[in-house]
mmCIF file of C-alpha atoms in Angstrom:
data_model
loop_
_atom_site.group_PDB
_atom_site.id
_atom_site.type_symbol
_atom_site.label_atom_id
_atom_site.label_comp_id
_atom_site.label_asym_id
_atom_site.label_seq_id
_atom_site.Cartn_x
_atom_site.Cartn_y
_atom_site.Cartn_z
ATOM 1 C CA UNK I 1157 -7.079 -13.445 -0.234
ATOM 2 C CA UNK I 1158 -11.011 -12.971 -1.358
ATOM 3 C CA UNK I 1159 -9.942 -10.050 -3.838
ATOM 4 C CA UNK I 1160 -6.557 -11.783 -5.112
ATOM 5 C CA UNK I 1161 -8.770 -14.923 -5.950
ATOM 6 C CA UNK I 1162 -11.871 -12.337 -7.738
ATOM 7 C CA UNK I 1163 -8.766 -10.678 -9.371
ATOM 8 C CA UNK I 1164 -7.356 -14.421 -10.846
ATOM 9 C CA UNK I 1165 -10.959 -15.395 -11.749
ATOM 10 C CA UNK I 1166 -11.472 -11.811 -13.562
ATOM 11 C CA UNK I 1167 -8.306 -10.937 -15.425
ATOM 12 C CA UNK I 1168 -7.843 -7.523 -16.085
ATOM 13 C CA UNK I 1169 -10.935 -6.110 -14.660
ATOM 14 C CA UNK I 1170 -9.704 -5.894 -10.860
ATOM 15 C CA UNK I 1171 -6.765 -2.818 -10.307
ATOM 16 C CA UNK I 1172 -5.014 -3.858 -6.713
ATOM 17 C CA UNK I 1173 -3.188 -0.714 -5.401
ATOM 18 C CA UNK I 1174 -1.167 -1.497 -2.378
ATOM 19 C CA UNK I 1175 -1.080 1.518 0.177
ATOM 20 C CA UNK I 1176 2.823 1.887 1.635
ATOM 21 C CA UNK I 1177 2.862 1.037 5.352
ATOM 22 C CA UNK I 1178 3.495 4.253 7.582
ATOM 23 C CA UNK I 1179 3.131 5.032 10.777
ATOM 24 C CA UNK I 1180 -0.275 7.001 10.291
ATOM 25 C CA UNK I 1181 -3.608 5.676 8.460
ATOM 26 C CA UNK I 1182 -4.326 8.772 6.233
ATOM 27 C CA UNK I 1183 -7.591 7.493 5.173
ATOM 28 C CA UNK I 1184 -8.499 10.768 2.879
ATOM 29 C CA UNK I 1185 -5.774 10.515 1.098
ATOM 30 C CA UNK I 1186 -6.310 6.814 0.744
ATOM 31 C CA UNK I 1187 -9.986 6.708 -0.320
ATOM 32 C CA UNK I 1188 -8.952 10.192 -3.029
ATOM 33 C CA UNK I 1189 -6.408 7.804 -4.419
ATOM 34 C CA UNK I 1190 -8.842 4.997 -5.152
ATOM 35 C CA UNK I 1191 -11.225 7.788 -6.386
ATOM 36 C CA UNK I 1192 -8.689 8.549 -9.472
ATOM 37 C CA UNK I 1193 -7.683 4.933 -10.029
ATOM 38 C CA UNK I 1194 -11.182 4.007 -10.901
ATOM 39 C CA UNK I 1195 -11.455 7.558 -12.969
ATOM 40 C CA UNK I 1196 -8.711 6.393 -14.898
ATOM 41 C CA UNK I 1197 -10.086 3.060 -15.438
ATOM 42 C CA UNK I 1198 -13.339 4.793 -16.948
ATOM 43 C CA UNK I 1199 -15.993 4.790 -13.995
ATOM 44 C CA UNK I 1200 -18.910 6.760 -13.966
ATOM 45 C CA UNK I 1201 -20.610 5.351 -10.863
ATOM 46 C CA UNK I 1202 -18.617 4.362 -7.603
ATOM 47 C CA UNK I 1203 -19.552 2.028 -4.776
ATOM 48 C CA UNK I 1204 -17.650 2.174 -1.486
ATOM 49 C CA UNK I 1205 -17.129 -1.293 -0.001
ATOM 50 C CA UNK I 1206 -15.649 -1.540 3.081
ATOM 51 C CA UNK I 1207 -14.287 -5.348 4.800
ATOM 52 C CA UNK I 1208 -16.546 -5.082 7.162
ATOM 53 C CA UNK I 1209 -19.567 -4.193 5.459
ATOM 54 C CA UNK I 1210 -22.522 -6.549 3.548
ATOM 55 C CA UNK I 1211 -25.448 -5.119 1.803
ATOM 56 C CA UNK I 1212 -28.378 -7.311 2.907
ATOM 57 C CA UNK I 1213 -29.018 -9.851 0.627
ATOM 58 C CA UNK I 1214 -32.377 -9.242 -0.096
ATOM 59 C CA UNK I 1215 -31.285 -5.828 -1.863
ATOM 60 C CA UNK I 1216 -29.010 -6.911 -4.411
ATOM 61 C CA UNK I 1217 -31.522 -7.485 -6.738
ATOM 62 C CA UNK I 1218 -32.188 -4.128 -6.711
ATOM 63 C CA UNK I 1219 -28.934 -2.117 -6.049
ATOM 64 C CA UNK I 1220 -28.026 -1.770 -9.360
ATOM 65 C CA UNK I 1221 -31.300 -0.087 -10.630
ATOM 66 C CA UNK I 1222 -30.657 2.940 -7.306
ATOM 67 C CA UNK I 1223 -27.022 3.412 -9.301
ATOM 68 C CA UNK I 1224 -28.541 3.523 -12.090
ATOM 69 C CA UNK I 1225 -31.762 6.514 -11.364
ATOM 70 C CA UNK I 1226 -28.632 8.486 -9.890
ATOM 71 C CA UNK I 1227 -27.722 12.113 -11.504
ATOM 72 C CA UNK I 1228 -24.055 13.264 -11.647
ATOM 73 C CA UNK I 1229 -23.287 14.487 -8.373
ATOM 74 C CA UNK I 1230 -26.018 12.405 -6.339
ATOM 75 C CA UNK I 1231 -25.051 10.360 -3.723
ATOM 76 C CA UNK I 1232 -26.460 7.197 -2.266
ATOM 77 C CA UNK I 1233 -27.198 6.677 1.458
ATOM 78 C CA UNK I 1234 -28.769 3.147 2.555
ATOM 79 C CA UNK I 1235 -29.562 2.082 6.034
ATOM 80 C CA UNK I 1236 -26.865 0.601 8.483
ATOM 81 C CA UNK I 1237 -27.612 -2.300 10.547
ATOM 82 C CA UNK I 1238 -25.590 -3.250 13.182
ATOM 83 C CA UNK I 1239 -25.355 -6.634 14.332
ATOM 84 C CA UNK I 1240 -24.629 -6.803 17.932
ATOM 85 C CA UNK I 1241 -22.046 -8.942 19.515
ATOM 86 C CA UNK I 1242 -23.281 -11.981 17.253
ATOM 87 C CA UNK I 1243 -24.402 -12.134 13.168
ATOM 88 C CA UNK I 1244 -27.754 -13.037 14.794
ATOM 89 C CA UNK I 1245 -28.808 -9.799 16.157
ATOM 90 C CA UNK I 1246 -29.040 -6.254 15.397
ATOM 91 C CA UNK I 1247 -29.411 -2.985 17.598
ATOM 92 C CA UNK I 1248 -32.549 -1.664 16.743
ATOM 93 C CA UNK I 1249 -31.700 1.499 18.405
ATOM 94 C CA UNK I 1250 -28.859 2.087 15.772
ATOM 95 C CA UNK I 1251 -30.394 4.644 13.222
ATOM 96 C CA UNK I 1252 -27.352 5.330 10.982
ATOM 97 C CA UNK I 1253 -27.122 5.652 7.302
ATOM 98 C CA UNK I 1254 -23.838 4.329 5.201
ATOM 99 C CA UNK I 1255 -23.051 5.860 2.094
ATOM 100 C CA UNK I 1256 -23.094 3.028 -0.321
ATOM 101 C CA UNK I 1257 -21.970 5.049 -3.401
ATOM 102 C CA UNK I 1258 -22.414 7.676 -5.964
ATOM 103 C CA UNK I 1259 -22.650 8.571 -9.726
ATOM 104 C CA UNK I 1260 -19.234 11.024 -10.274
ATOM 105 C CA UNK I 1261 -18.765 14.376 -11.633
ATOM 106 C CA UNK I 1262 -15.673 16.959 -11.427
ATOM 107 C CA UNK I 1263 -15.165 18.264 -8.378
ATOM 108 C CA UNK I 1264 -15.968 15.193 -6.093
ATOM 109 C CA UNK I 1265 -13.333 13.828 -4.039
ATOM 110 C CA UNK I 1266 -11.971 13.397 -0.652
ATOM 111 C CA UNK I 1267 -9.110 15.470 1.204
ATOM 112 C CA UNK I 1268 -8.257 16.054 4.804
ATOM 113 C CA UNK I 1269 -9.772 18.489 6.780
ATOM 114 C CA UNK I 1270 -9.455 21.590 8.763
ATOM 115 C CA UNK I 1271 -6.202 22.937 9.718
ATOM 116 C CA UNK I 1272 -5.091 19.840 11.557
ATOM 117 C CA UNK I 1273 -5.750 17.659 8.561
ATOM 118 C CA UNK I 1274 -8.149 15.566 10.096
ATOM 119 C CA UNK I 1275 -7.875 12.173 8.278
ATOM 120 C CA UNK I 1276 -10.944 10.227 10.289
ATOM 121 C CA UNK I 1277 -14.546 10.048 9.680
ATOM 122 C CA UNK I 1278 -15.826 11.519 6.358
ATOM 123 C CA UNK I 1279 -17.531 8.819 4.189
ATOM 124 C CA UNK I 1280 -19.318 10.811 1.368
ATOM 125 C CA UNK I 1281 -17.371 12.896 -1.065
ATOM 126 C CA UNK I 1282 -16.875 16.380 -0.765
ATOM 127 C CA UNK I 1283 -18.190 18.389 -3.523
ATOM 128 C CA UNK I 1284 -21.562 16.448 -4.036
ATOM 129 C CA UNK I 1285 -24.675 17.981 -5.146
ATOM 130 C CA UNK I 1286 -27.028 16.056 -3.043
ATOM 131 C CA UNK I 1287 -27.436 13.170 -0.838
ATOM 132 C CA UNK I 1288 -30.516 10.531 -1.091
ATOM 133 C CA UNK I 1289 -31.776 7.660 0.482
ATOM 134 C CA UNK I 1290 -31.950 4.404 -1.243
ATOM 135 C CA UNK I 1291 -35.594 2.870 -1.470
ATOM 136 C CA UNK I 1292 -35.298 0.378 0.563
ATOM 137 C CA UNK I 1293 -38.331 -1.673 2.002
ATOM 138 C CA UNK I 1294 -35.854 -3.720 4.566
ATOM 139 C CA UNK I 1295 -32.914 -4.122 5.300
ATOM 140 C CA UNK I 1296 -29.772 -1.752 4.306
ATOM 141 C CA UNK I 1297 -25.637 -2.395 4.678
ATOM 142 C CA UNK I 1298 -24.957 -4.436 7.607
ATOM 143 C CA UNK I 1299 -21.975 -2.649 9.732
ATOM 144 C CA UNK I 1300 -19.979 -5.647 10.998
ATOM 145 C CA UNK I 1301 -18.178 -3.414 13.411
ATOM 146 C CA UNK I 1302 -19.836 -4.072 16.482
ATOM 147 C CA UNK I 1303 -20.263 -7.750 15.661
ATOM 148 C CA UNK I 1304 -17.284 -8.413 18.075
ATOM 149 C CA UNK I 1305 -17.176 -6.224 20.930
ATOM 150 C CA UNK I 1306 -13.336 -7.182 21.684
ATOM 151 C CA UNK I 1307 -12.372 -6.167 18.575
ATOM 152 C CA UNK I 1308 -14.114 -2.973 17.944
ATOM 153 C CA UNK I 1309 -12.661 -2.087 20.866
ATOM 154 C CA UNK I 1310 -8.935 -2.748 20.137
ATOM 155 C CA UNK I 1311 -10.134 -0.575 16.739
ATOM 156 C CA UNK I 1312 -11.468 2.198 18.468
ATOM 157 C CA UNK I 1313 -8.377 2.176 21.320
ATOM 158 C CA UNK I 1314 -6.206 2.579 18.421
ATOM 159 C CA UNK I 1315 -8.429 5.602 17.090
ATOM 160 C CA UNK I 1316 -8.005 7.185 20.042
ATOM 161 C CA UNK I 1317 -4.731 6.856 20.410
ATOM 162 C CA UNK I 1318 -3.916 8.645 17.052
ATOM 163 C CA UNK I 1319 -6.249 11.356 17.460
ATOM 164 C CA UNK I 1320 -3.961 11.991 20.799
ATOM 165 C CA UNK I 1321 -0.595 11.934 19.215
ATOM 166 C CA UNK I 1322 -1.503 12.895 15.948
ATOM 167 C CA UNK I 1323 -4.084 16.018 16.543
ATOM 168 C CA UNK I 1324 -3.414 16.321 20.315
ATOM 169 C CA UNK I 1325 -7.190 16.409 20.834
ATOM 170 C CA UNK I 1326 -8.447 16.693 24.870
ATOM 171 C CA UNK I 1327 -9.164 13.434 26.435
ATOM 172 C CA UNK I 1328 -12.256 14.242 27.383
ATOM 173 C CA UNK I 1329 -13.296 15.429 23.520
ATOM 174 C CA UNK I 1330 -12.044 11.665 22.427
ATOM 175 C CA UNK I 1331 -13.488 9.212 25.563
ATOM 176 C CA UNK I 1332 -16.365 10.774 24.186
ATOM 177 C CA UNK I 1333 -16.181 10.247 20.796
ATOM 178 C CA UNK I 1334 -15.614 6.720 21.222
ATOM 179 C CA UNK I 1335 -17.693 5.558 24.165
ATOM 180 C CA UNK I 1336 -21.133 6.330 23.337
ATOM 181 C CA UNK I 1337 -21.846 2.984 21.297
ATOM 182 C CA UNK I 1338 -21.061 0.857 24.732
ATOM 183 C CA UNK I 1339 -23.742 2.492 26.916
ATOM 184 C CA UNK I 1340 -27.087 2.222 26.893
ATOM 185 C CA UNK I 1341 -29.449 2.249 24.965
ATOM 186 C CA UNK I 1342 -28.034 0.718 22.060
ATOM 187 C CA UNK I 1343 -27.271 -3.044 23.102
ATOM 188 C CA UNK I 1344 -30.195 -3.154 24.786
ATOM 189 C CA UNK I 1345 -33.331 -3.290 22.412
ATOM 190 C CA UNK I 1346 -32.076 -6.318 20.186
ATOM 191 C CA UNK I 1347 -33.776 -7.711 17.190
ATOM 192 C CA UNK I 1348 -33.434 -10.440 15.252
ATOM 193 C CA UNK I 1349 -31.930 -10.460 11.729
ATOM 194 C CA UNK I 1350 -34.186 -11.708 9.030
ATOM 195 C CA UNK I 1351 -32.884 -15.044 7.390
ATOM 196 C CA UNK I 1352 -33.445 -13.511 4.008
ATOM 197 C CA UNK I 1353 -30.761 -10.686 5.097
ATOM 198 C CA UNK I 1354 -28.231 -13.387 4.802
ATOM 199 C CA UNK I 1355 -29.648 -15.809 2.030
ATOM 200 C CA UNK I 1356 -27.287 -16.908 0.014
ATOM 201 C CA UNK I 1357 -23.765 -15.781 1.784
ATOM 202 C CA UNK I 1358 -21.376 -17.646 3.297
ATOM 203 C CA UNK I 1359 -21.899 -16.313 6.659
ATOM 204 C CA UNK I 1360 -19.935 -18.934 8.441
ATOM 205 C CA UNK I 1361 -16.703 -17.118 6.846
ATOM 206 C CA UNK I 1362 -17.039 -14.218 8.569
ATOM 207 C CA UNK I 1363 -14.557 -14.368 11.314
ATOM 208 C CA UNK I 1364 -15.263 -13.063 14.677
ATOM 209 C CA UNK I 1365 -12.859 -14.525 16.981
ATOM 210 C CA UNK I 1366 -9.264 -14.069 15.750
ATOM 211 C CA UNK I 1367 -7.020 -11.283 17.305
ATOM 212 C CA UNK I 1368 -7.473 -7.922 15.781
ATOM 213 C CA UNK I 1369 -4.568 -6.565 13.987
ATOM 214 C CA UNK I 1370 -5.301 -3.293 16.179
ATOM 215 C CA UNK I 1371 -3.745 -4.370 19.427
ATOM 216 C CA UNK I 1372 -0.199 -4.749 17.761
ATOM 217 C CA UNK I 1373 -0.925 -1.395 16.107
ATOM 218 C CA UNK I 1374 -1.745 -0.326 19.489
ATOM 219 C CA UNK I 1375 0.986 -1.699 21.085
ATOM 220 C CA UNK I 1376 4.047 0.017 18.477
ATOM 221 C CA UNK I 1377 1.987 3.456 19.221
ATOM 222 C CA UNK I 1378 3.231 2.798 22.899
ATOM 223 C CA UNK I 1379 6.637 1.378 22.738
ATOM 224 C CA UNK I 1380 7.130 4.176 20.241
ATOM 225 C CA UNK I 1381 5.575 7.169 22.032
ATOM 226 C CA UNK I 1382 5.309 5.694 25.561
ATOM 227 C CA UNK I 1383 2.545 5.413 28.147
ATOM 228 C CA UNK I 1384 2.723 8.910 29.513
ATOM 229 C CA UNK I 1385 1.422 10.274 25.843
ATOM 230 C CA UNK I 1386 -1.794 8.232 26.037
ATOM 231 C CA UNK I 1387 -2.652 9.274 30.176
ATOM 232 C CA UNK I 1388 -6.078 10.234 30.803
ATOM 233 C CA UNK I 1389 -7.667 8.540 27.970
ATOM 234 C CA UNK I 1390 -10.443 6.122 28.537
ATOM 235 C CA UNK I 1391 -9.392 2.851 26.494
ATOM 236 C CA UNK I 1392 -11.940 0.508 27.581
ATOM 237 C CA UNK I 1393 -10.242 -0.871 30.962
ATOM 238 C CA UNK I 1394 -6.970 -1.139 29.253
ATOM 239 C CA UNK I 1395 -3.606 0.341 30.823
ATOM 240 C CA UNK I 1396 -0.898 1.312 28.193
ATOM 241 C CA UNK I 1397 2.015 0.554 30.030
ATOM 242 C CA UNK I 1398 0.602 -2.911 31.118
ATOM 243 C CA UNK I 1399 0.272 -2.354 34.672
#
């Protein structure tokens, strides 16, 4: 609904390109496709912006001046922050950087990888020439994923779940992958988030509670695939088959 009303409210300058619903997210191919749109459309300088993603407020002032002092090939990193369990909070312990965007030349682009076509988990661009970070005094992207542990959790049990029936990876190789954000130390150094991180936005529209659209995807991967396929894996205290 937010980009169908900036569409109406900026006629002609907002392309909406509808991804066909399949079985399987292939994000690479998604995010290459959005690449050549905006080629087509005449960019020179790209931003990835992701639902659950804010860039502090007190940076946009000054975002547009780091796109600007980039060189063909250069890619943008800022800081993540990671609110914890709340929009009041952060993990302090969460060092991350996002890649906020880049200024495009030939050759950039996104496809999957290895020789299972790996489709998860590659923000910047393949065939960059460099990667630097933003200067920013405070503050960075905010990374709303761990803002609601209930539903990150329904996100990652469904990331799991493909990388099982899509790649076949061990069960051991993917607990891994997606536990290490719930242990300590990372929820338990907390700070608290600046009020002029959020000046300005409508914070209160950021919705937190509602039921992730995850645990129906979750759900068709079992009814379609069945319990058995998913045995072993660690899905946060959840049991496929209901028991």
């Amino acid at each position: 609904k937010i980009i169908l009303d900036i569409a109406f409210a900026n006629d002609g300058r907002v392309i909406l390109h509808k991804w066909p619903e399949e079985e399987h997210w292939d994000e690479m191919y998604v995010r290459q496709k959005s690449l050549e749109i905006g080629r087509i459309a005449g960019g020179t300088h790209f931003a990835i912006v992701d639902c659950d993603e804010v860039l502090t407020a007190n940076n946009l002032p000054v975002v547009r001046g780091w796109f600007d002092g980039l060189n063909p090939g250069e890619v943008l990193d800022v800081p993540m922050i990671a609110p914890w369990q709340s929009l009041d909070v952060y993990s302090f312990h969460t060092k991350g950087v996002i890649t906020l965007g880049w200024k495009d030349m030939p050759g950039m682009g996104w496809a999957p990888r290895g020789d299972e076509k790996y489709h998860y988990h590659n923000r910047p661009p393949h065939g960059m020439t460099s990667r630097l970070n933003a200067p920013v005094e405070s503050g960075g992207v905010f990374h709303l994923q761990w803002a609601s542990a209930e539903r990150v959790i329904w996100k990652h049990r469904h990331y799991m779940m493909s990388e099982r029936i899509r790649w076949g990876y061990s069960t051991a190789d993917i607990n891994a992958k997606y536990h290490w954000w719930n242990q300590s130390p990372h929820g338990d150094l907390l700070m608290a988030i600046p009020g002029q991180w959020w000046d300005g936005y409508e914070k209160d529209r950021i919705d937190l509670e509602s039921t992730s659209w995850y645990e129906g995807e979750c759900l068709k991967l079992v009814e379609k695939h069945g319990a058995a396929a998913f045995e072993g894996l660690n899905l946060f205290g959840w049991v496929p088959n209901g028991a």
